[in-house]
Tab-separated table of C-alpha atoms and ligand atoms in Angstrom:
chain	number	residue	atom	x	y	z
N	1	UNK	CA	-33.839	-16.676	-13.543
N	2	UNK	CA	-32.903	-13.146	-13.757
N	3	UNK	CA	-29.562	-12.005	-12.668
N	4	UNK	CA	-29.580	-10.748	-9.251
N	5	UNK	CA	-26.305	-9.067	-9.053
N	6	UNK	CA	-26.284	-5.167	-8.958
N	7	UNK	CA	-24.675	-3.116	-11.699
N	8	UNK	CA	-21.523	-2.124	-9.448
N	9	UNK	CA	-21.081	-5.870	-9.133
N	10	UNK	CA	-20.181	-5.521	-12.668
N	11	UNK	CA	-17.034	-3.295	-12.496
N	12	UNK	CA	-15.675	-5.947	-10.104
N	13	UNK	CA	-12.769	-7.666	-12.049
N	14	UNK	CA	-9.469	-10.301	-10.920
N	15	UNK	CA	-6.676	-7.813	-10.781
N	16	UNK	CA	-3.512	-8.624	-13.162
N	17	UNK	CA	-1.521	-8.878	-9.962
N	18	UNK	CA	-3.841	-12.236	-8.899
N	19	UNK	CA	-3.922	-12.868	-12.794
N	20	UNK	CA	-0.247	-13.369	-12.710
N	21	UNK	CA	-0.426	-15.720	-9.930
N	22	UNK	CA	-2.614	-17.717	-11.525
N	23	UNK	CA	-1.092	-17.920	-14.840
N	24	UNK	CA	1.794	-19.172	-12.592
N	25	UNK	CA	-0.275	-22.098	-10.792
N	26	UNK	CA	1.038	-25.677	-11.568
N	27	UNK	CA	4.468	-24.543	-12.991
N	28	UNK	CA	7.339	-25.432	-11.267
N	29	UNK	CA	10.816	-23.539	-9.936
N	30	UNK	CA	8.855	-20.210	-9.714
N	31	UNK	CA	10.119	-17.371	-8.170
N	32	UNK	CA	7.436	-15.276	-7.626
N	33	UNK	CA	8.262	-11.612	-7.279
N	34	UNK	CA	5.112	-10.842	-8.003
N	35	UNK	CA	2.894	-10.357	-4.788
N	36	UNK	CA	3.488	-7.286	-2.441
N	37	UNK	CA	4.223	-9.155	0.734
N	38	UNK	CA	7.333	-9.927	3.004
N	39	UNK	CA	8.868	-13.450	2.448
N	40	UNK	CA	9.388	-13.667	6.187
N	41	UNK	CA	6.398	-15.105	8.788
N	42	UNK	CA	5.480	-12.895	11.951
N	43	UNK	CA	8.529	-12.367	14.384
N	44	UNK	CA	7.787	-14.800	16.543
N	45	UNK	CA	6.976	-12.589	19.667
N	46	UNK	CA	3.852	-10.611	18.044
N	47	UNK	CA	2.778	-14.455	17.372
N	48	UNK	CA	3.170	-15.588	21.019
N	49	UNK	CA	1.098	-12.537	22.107
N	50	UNK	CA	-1.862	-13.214	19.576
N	51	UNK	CA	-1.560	-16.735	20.845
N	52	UNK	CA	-1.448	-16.343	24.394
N	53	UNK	CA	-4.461	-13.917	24.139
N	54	UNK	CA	-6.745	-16.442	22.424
N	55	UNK	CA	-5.653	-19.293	24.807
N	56	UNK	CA	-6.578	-16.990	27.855
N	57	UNK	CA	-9.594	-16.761	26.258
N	58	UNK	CA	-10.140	-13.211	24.331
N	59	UNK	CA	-12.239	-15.133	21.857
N	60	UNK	CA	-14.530	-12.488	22.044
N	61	UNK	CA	-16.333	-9.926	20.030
N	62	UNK	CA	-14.468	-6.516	20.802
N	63	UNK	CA	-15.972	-3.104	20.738
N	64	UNK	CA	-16.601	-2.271	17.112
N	65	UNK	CA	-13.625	0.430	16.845
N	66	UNK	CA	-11.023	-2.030	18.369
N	67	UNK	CA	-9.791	-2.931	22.265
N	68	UNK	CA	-8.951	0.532	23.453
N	69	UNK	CA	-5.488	-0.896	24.816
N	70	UNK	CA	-4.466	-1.111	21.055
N	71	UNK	CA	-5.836	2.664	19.961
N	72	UNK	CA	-4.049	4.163	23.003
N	73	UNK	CA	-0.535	2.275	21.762
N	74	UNK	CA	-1.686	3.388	17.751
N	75	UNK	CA	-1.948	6.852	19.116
N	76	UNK	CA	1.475	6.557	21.604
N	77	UNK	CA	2.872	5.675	17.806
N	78	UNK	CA	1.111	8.669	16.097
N	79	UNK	CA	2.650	10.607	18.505
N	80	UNK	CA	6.017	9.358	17.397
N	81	UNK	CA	5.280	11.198	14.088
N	82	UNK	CA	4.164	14.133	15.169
N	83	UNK	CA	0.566	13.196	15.057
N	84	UNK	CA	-1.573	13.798	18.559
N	85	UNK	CA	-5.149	12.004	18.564
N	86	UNK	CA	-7.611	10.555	21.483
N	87	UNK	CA	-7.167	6.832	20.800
N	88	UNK	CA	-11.181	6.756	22.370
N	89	UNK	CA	-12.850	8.962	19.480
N	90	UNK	CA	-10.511	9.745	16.628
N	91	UNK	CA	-8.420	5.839	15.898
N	92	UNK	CA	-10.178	2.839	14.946
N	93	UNK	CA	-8.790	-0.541	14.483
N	94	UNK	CA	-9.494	-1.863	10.630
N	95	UNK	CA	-9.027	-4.820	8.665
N	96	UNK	CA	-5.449	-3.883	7.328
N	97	UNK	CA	-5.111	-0.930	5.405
N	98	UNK	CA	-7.817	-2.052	3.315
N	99	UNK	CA	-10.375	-2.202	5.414
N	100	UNK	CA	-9.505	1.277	6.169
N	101	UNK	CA	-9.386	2.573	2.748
N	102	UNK	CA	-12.939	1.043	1.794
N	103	UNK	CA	-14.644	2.027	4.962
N	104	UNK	CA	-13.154	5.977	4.828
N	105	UNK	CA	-14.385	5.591	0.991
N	106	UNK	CA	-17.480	4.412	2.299
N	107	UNK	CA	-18.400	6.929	4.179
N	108	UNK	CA	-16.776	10.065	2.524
N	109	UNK	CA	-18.348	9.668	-1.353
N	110	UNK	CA	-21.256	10.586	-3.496
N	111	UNK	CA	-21.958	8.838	-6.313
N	112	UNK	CA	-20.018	10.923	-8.992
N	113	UNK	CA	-17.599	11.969	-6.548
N	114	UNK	CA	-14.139	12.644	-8.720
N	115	UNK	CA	-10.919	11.093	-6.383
N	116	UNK	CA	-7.105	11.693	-7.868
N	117	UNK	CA	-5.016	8.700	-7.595
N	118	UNK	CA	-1.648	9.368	-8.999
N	119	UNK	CA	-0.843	6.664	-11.944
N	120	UNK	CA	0.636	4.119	-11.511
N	121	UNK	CA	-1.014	3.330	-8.381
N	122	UNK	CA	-1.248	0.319	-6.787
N	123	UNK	CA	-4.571	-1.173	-8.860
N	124	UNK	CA	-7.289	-1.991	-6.170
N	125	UNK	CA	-7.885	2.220	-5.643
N	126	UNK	CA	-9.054	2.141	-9.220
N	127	UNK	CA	-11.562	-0.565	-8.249
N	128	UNK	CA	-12.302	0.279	-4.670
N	129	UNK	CA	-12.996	4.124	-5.731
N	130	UNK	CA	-15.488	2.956	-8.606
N	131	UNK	CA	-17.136	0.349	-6.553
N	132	UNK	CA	-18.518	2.861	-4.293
N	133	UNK	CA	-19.733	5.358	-7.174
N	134	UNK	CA	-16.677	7.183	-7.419
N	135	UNK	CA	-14.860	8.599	-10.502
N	136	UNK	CA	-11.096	7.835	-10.533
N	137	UNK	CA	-8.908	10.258	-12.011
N	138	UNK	CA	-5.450	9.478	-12.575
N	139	UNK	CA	-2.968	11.709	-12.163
N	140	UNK	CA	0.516	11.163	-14.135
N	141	UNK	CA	3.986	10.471	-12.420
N	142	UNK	CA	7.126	10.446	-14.487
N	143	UNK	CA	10.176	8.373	-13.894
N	144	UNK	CA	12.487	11.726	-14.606
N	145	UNK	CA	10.792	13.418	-10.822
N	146	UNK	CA	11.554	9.970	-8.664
N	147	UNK	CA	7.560	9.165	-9.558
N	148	UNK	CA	6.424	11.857	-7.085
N	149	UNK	CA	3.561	12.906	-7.466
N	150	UNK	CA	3.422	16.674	-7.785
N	151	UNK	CA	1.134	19.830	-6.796
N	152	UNK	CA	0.623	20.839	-9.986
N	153	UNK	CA	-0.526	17.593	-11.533
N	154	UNK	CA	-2.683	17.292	-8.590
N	155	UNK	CA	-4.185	20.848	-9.201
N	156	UNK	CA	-4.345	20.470	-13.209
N	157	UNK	CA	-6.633	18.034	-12.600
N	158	UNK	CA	-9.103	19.544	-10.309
N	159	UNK	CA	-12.649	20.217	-11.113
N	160	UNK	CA	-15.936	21.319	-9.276
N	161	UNK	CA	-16.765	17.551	-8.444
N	162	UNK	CA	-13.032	16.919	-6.514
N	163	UNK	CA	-13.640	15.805	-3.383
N	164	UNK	CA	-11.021	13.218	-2.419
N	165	UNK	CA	-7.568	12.843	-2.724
N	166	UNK	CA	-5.670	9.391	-2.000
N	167	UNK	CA	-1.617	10.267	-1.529
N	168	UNK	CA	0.879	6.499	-0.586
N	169	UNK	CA	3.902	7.337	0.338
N	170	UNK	CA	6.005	5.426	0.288
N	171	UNK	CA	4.740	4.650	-2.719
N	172	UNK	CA	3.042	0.812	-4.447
N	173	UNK	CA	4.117	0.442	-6.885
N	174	UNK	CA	7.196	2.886	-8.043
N	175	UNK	CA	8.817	3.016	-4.443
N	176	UNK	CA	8.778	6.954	-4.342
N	177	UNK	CA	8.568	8.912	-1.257
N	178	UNK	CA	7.364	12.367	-0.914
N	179	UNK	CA	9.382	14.651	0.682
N	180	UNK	CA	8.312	17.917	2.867
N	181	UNK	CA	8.712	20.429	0.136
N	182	UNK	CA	6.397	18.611	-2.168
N	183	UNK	CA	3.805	17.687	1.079
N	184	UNK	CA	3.533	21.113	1.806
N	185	UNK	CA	2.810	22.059	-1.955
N	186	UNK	CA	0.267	19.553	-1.884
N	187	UNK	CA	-1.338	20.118	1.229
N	188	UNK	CA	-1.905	24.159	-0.018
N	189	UNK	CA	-3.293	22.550	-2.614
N	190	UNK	CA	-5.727	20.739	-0.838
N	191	UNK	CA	-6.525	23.023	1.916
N	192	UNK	CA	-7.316	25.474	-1.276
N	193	UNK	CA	-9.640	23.334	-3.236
N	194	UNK	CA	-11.220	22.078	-0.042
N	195	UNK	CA	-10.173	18.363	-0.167
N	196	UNK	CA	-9.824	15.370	1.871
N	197	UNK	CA	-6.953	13.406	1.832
N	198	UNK	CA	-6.705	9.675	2.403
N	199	UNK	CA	-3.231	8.926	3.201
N	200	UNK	CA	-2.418	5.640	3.113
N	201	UNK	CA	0.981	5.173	5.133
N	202	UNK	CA	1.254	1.356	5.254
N	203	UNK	CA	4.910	1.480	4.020
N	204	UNK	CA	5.417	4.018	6.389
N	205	UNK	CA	8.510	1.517	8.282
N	206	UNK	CA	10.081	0.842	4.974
N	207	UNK	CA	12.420	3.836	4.232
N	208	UNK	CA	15.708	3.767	3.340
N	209	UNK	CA	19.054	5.452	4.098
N	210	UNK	CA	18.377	9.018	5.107
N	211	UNK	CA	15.114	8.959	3.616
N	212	UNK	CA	12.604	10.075	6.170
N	213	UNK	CA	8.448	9.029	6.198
N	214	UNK	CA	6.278	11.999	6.809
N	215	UNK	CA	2.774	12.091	7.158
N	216	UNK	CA	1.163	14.901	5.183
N	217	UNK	CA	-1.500	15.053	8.853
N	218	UNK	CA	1.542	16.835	10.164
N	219	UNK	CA	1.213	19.837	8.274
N	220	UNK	CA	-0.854	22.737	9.072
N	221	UNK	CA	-4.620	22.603	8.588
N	222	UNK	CA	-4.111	19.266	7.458
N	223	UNK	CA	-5.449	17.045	10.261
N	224	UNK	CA	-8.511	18.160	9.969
N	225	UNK	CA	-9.038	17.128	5.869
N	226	UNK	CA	-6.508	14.014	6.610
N	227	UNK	CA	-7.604	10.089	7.253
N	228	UNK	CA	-4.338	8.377	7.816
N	229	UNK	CA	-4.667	4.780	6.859
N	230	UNK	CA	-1.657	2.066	8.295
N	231	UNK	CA	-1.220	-1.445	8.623
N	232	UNK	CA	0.456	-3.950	10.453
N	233	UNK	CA	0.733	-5.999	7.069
N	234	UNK	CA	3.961	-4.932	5.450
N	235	UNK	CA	5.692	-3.610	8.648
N	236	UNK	CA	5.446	-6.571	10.423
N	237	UNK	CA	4.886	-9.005	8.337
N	238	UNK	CA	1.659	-9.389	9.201
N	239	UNK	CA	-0.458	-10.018	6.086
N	240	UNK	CA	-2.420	-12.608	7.074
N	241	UNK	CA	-3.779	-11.591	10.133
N	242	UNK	CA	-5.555	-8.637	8.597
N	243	UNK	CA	-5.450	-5.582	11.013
N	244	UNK	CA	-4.517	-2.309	10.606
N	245	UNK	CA	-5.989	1.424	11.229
N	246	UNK	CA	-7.291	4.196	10.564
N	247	UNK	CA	-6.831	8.035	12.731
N	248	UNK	CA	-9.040	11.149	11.299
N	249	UNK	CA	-10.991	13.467	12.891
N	250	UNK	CA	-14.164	12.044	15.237
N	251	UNK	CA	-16.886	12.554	12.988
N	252	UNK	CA	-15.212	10.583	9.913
N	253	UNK	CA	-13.881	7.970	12.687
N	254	UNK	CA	-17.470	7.696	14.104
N	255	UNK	CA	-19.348	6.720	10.992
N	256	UNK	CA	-16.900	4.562	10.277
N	257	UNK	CA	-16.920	2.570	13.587
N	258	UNK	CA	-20.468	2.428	12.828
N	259	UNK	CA	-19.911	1.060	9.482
N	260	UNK	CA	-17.766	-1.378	10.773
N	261	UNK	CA	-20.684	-2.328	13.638
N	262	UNK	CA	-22.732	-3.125	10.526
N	263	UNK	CA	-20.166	-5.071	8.721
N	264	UNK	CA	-17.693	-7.040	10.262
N	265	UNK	CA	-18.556	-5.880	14.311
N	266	UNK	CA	-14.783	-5.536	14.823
N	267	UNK	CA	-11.254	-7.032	13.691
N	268	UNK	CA	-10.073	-10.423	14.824
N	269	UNK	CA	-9.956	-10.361	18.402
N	270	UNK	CA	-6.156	-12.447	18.982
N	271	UNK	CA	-4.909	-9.936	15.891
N	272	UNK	CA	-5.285	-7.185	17.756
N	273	UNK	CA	-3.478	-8.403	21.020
N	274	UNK	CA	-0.903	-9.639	18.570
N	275	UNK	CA	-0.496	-5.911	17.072
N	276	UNK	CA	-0.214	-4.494	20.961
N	277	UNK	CA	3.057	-6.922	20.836
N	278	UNK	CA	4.479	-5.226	17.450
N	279	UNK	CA	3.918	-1.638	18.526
N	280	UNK	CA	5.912	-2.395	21.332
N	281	UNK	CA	8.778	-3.505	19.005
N	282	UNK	CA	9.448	-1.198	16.443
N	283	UNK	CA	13.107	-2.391	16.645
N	284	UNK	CA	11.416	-5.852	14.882
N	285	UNK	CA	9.799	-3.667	11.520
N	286	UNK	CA	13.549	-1.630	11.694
N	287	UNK	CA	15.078	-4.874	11.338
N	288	UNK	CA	12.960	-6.038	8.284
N	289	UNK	CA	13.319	-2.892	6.425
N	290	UNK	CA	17.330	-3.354	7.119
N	291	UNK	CA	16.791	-6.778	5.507
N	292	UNK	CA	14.845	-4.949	2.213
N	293	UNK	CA	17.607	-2.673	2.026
N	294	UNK	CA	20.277	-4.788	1.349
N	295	UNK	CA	18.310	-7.127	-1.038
N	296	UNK	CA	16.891	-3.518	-2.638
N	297	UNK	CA	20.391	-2.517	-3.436
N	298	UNK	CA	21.050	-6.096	-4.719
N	299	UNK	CA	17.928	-5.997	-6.667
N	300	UNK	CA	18.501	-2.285	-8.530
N	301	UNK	CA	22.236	-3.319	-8.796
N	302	UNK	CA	21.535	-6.326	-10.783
N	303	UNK	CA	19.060	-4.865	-13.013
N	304	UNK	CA	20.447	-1.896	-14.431
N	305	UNK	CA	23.399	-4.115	-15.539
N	306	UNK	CA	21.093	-5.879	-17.827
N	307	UNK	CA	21.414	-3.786	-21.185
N	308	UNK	CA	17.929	-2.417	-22.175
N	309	UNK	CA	16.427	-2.208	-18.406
N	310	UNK	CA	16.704	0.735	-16.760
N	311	UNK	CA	15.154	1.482	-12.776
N	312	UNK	CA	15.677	4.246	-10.387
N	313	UNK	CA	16.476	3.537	-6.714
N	314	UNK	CA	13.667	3.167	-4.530
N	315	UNK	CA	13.579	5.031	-1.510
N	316	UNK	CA	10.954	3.286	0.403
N	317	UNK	CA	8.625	0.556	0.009
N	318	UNK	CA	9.472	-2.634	-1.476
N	319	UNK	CA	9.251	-2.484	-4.768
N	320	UNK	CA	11.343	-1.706	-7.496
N	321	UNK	CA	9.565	0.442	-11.292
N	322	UNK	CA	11.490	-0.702	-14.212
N	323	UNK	CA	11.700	0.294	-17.405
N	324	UNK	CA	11.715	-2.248	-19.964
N	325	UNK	CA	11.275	-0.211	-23.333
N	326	UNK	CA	14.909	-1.038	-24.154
N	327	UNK	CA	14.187	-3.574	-24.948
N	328	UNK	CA	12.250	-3.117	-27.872
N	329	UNK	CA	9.091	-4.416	-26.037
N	330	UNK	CA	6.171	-3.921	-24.157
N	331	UNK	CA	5.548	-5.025	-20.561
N	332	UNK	CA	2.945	-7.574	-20.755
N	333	UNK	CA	4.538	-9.296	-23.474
N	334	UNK	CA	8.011	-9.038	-21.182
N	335	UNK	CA	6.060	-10.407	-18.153
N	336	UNK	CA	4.379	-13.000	-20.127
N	337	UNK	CA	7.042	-14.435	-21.947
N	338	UNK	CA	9.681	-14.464	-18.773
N	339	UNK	CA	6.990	-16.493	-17.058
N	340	UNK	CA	6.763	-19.024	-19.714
N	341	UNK	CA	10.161	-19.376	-20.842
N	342	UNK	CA	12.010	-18.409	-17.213
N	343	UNK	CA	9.214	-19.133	-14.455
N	344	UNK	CA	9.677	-15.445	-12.711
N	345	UNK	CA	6.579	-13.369	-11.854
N	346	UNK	CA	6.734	-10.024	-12.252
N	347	UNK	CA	3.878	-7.425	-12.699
N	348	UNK	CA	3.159	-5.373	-15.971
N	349	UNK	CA	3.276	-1.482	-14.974
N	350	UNK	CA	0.085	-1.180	-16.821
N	351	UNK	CA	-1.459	-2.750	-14.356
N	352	UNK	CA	-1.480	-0.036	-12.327
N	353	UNK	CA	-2.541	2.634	-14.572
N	354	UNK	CA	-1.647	3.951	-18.423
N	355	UNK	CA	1.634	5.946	-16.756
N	356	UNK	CA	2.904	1.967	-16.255
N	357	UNK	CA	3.335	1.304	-19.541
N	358	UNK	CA	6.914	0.346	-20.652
N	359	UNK	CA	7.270	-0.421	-16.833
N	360	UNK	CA	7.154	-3.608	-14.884
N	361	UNK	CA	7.434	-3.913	-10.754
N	362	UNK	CA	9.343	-6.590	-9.415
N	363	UNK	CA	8.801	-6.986	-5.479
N	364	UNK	CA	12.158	-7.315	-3.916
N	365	UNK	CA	10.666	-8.710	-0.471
N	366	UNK	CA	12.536	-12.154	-1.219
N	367	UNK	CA	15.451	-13.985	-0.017
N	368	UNK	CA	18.526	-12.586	-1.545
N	369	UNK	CA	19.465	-16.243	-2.910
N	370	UNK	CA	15.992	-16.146	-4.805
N	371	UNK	CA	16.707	-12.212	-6.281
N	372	UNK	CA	20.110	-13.637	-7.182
N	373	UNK	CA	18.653	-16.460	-9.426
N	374	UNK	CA	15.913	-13.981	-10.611
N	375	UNK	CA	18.120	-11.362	-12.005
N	376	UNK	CA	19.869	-14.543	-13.624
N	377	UNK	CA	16.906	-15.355	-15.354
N	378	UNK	CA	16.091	-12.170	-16.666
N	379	UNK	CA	19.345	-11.621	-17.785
N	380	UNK	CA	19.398	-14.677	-19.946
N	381	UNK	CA	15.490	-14.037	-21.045
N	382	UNK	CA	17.003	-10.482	-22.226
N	383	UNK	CA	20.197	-11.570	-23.792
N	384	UNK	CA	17.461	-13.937	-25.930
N	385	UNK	CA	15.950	-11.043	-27.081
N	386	UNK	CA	18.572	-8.660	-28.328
K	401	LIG	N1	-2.170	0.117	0.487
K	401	LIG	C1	-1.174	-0.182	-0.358
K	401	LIG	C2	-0.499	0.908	-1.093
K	401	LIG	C3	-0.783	-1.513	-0.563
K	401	LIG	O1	0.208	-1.791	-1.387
K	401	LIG	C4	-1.473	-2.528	0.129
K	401	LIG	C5	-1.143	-3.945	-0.103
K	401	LIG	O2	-0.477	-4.318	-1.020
K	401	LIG	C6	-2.488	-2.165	1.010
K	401	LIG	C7	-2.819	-0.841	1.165
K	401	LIG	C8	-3.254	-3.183	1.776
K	401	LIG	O3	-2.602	-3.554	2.912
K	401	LIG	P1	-3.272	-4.477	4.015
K	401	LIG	O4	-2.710	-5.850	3.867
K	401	LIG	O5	-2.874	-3.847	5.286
K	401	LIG	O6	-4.750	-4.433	3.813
């Protein structure tokens, strides 16, 4: 029989994220601080309103680019941010972030299409990027500039076959947040080299202190080149039910309703009555980042006192970058071993790109009793080693 699966099919690899998980299956007293997702289930009102909408029967197909009550309350929410767009040609409801990020790749590249993703990155934009015949090109962040990505690096890295550049802020994995200074920088940047921007905002609720999310759409002659990608996922804790969206300008939001028509038709039907619910409670995703402040300061606190770790403070996000080379080792051999010998998951920075290395990200959205234990463990692990 000959093989029947195309050659893209063949880039398509388990990321180290799910790797880790599995590595972890079958061993017991794990604390997993591994996966990117809120400990917490739904508030309990967005899950009512999902319910209710099923039981009075929206079972139903919806129209392709999502029930227009929800795109007129994403677009009441853009406008929150300084963002104005007609929820009826310019927003469209997506499977999470995801679905928005593939579908806006979809439709935007050429096959040798070069896209900057800073590194580290969270991994699947690697994988997504070269699935559709794009070339990924990493673009460095360093620990001493917060792990913002910068103008310059951005432009350094520039060539006549640019076309795309994908900007998360907050950040996945290093917890950085880009500031208006270096937005503007990199918006002259890509208004000069004639780029599009995919900005995917999905941490966009999870700031901290007086740090403030903007989205780089805001900016002058930027909403134009802009897709802004959100999700329910992270500021609701919403995961499961897979819905988020996506605002650009109509012709990019048109082909990719019409993607989506070919694909999936349209996102899960009670989701979406759910999400109505959330936007009408942002006090409920202020709340949960309140909750990932404290265990972020408890997290960061308890790690830099363990001698050879050393981590910034996060200022969004929920993750925390840290470096591990004080240890005297790398970080797969650190995640591997404190696995095996202390059942904690954490994820080797190299996982998300060569800039990871001597890094690992621990995912703080977990009860502070099991962050207490885990910063235990890793002390002892440590103390083992030096
Ligand atoms: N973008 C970033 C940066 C993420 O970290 C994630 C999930 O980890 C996603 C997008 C996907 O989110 P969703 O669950 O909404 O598809």
């Amino acid at each position: 029989m000959k093989n029947y699966l195309n050659k893209q099919s063949m880039s398509l690899q388990q990321g180290a994220i799910r790797a880790m998980f599995d590595k972890a299956a079958g061993m017991s007293d794990i604390i997993n601080l591994g996966i990117g997702e809120p400990d917490m289930t739904t508030p309990s009102v967005i899950i009512e309103a999902g319910m209710k909408a099923l039981l009075d029967g929206y079972t139903h197909y919806t129209p392709n680019a999502g029930i227009l009550e929800l795109r007129e309350a994403v677009a009441e929410n853009l406008i929150g941010q300084g963002l104005k767009y007609d929820p009826r040609t310019e927003i469209m409801i997506t499977t999470g972030g995801m679905g928005g990020l593939v579908m806006s790749l979809m439709v935007i590249l050429e096959p040798g299409d070069e896209v900057l993703i800073q590194d580290p990155q969270w991994l699947n934009y690697f994988a997504q990027v070269k699935f559709f015949g794009g070339v990924p090109v990493p673009v460095p962040v360093k620990e001493g500039n917060g792990f913002a990505i910068t103008a310059e690096a951005i432009e350094a890295r520039i060539t006549n076959k640019t076309k795309v550049l994908m900007l998360n802020s907050p950040n996945n994995p290093t917890g950085a947040v880009l500031d208006l200074e270096e937005l503007k920088r990199i918006s002259e940047v890509a208004k000069r080299h004639d780029l599009i921007v995919l900005s995917d905002e999905v941490y966009s609720t999870i700031v901290y202190d007086d740090t403030k999310h903007l989205s780089i759409a805001t900016l002058e002659g930027m909403r134009e080149r802009t897709v802004v990608i959100n999700s329910f996922s992270k500021s609701y804790a919403m995961t499961g039910w897979r819905i988020g969206y996506a605002a650009a300008n109509q012709k990019i939001i048109d082909k990719m309703t019409r993607l989506q028509e070919n694909v999936v038709a349209c996102v899960n039907s009670g989701a979406q009555y759910a999400a109505i619910e959330a936007l009408k409670r942002p006090d409920l995703a202020l709340e949960m980042t309140e909750l990932y402040r404290k265990r972020r300061n408890l997290a960061v606190e308890g790690l830099q006192s363990i001698e050879g770790i050393s981590c910034l403070k996060p200022k969004g996000s929920f993750y925390v970058f840290a470096g591990i080379l004080g240890i005297g080792m790398d970080e797969v051999t650190f995640a591997n071993e404190l696995l095996a010998q202390q059942h904690v998951v954490v994820i080797p920075g190299s996982a998300f790109g060569e800039h990871g290395k001597g890094y690992v990200r621990i995912c703080y959205a977990n009860s502070e009793e099991n962050l207490s234990r885990a910063i235990e463990r890793v002390q002892r692990y440590v103390a083992n080693k030096l």
